[in-house]
Amino acid sequence: MPLVFSLHAGAGCGSSSPCAERDCARLAALVRQMPLIALAIAGNVLTLAAIFLSSAPLALTVSAPLALACLGLCLVIAWRRLIRQPIVEAEAGRILYRVKLAAAPLAFLYIAWAMALYIHAGPGQGEALIYSVALTGMFTIFALSQLPKAALLVGGLTLPGFAWLLITGGDASAILAGVNIFVVVLALFLSVNGSSRDFDDLVAARACAAQFAEDNRRIANTDSLTGLANRRAFFAQMSREIAGGEQVFMGIVDLDGFKPVNDLYGHAVGDKVLCECAMRLRRFESDSVSVARLGGDEFGVVVNARMTQTEILAFGARICAAFKAPVRIAGAEARMSCSIGFARFPQDAADAEQLYERADFALYHGKQHHRGEAVLFTSEHETKMRLKARIEQGLRRADLEEEITLEFQPLFDAADQSIVSFEALARWMSPELGAVPPSQFVPVAERSETIHALTRTVLRKALKAAKNWPETVGVSLNLSVRDLLSPIALSQIVAIIETSGVAPARIDIEVTETSLLTDFERAQAALTTLKRLGVKISLDDFGTGYSSLAYVHRLPLDKIKIDRSFVQEMQGNGVARDIIKSMIALIGSLNLHCVTEGVETSEQFDLLRKFGCNVVQGYLFSRPIPQDEVAAFIADAGCGRAWAASA
C-alpha cells in the first residue's frame, strides 16, 4: 500500500526508499521557500516597472508585469491546491520534475522582459535594473538550492545574459561589473551544488536515524525467537485497549509438556518447537485478536471483541485444539497441549497488571483442574484469589515454630506389615485464619519465598521427632523444587540434616515428578548433593506427570511412589490393574523400591502385594497421627524389618 502524506510547512514523510525520502524532503523545503521566492520576484517586477514607467512603453511597464503577475498567481493557486491534498510518496518526484520544467520558461520570460526594459534604460536606470535582476537572481538561486538543476536553469538564463551586456558595453566599470557577476554566478553554482549534496547527506542521515529508531522500536517490542510481539508490547497494547473503555479479554497461554521436550531433545529443538507453536497461535490473529510471547513457553492473547463467556471459551478451545497436533522437528515428534486462562476488562480488573494476575490465576486453576482447556476467571476464582492473598500474608507474618505442627503417617513393609518409616505432614494453625489445610497453604508457600522457611521448620521438627524413634524407623518429607533450585536453601537443609543427630540413611526426601521439570539439570545436581550426604531420594506422585524414563534413570533415586489415583481405580477396572502392575514391574526392573500410597481396602493391598509392591501407605493401615502419639503407635505395632535393612 503506498504511503500517503500531507505537505505543510515543515512536513516530511516516512518514505520507504532513500530516493523517495530525498524527494519528500526537497519538496517540503520548496514549500517553505516558495512564498519567499514569489514575494521577491513580485517585489522586483513592481520595482522595475516603477523605475521604467517614464522611459519604457506601457506595454512593458504595465501589461507585461500584469501578465507575469497573473501567471504567477495561477501557479501559486495551483501550487497551494496541490500541497493541501494528500500526496502519494511517488508523486513528490513528479512534482519536483514539473517545477524544474516550469523554471526554464518562467526564467526566460522574466529575463526577456528585463532585457526589453534595458533597451529603454536612461541614465542610472540600466545600473538599477542590472543590480535588481542580479540580486533577485542570486536570491532565487539560493532559494532553489535544494533543486540544483532548477537553480542552474534560473541562474543560467538570467544572470549571464546581463553580465554579457555589461562586458560588451565598452565602459570599464560595466566590464568589471559584468566580470564580477560571472564570478559570483560561478561561485553560486558551486555553492548550490555543495549545499545540495550536504542536504542529500542530511536527508540520508535522517533516514538512517529514522530507520535505526524504527529498528530499535521493533527490537524492543518483538520477541527475537518467534517474531511475535514481546511482553513489553503486549502490556502496552493491553493498556491502550483498556484506555478505550470497551470490553477486552486477556488470555495467558501456557504449554503443557514443553519442558520435557526441551530437556530431552535439547534447546535447539525446543526453540523450533516454540516457533512452531507461535506460528500456530499467529493463525488466530485478526483485526480483533493479537498474540505475543511473554517469555519461556508462555504466550499472551488480546481479544478486543465483545464475546460472551461461551464464545470466549469456544475461542480458547480452538486454540487448545490447534496445539494438540504433534510437532515434528528434525526427526523428533513432540506431543504437547496448552492451557489458557482468560480474564475480562472491565468485569474482572481495572488495569493491565490486575488483568494479568487474574488471567494467570485462571490459568493456574486450569492447569490444576482442567489441564489442556481454556478457563475464564470467575467470581469463585476471585474468592480463592483473595483467600490465597490472605494465606500468603499470614505465612509471611507467621511464627512458624509455634504455628506449624506435624502429623505422621506410617509406611509399612508389604511383606510382613512392619513399620518402615513415617511421612511428616505439616499442619498450620493460624491465629488469623484458623486451621489452614496443607492443600491451601503449601501451594501458596511454593509460589513464594516463604517455602524456604516452611521447609526448614518442618525438617527441624521432623528430625527432632525421629531422633526419639527406634533406629530402624525412618522419616520422610516432601521437598519443594524451590528449595532444590536455591543454593542457599539447599545448604541450609544440608546443615539441618548434619546437625540433627539423625542418621542420613533414616531420612527420605520426596520430590514430585512435575516439580523437577522446572529446571531438571539443577534439580538433578541438588538431589545428587543430598544423595552423597547419605539420605534416600523418592520420586513422589509417579504417573501423574510425564513419567519419562529419560528422567527417571538420570536421577539418584531409591524409591518411586505410585500416586493414589491409580490405586483407587484398581477395583473393578482391569485396565487400571494392568497399568499399576506394569508400573510396579518397571520400578523393579530399575532396581528401585516401589511405594504405593492411598491403600484403603484389603483387596487393594492383596493385589499390590501380589504384583510385587515393596511398601504401602494408606488409611487401611493408619491415618496421619499427631506427633506425640507416634511413640505409642510404634510400641503397639512393633517394629519389624527396617527400611534401612531392606534397602
PDB file of C-alpha atoms in Angstrom, residues 14 60 74 150 182 207 211 263 279 304 339 342 422 479 555 564 595 598 607 629 642:
ATOM      1  CA  GLY A  14       8.230   8.401   6.288  1.00  0.00           C
ATOM      2  CA  LEU A  60       6.460  46.755 -20.928  1.00  0.00           C
ATOM      3  CA  CYS A  74      -2.224  30.989 -11.299  1.00  0.00           C
ATOM      4  CA  ALA A 150      16.234  24.309 -11.317  1.00  0.00           C
ATOM      5  CA  PHE A 182      30.141  35.934 -13.894  1.00  0.00           C
ATOM      6  CA  ALA A 207      16.545   8.454   7.044  1.00  0.00           C
ATOM      7  CA  GLN A 211      15.355   3.542  10.299  1.00  0.00           C
ATOM      8  CA  ASP A 263      15.278 -31.268  28.168  1.00  0.00           C
ATOM      9  CA  MET A 279       3.090 -19.947  14.148  1.00  0.00           C
ATOM     10  CA  ASN A 304     -10.832  -6.739  21.800  1.00  0.00           C
ATOM     11  CA  SER A 339      -3.899 -24.456  28.932  1.00  0.00           C
ATOM     12  CA  PHE A 342      -8.840 -15.680  30.362  1.00  0.00           C
ATOM     13  CA  PHE A 422       6.721 -42.147  58.837  1.00  0.00           C
ATOM     14  CA  LEU A 479      10.941 -31.064  49.438  1.00  0.00           C
ATOM     15  CA  LEU A 555      18.024 -39.231  38.948  1.00  0.00           C
ATOM     16  CA  ARG A 564      -3.020 -42.849  44.950  1.00  0.00           C
ATOM     17  CA  VAL A 595       5.865 -47.474  47.358  1.00  0.00           C
ATOM     18  CA  GLY A 598      -3.668 -44.379  49.042  1.00  0.00           C
ATOM     19  CA  LEU A 607      -3.316 -57.080  44.666  1.00  0.00           C
ATOM     20  CA  GLU A 629       1.215 -40.286  69.595  1.00  0.00           C
ATOM     21  CA  ALA A 642      13.543 -51.740  58.975  1.00  0.00           C
TER      22      ALA A 642
END
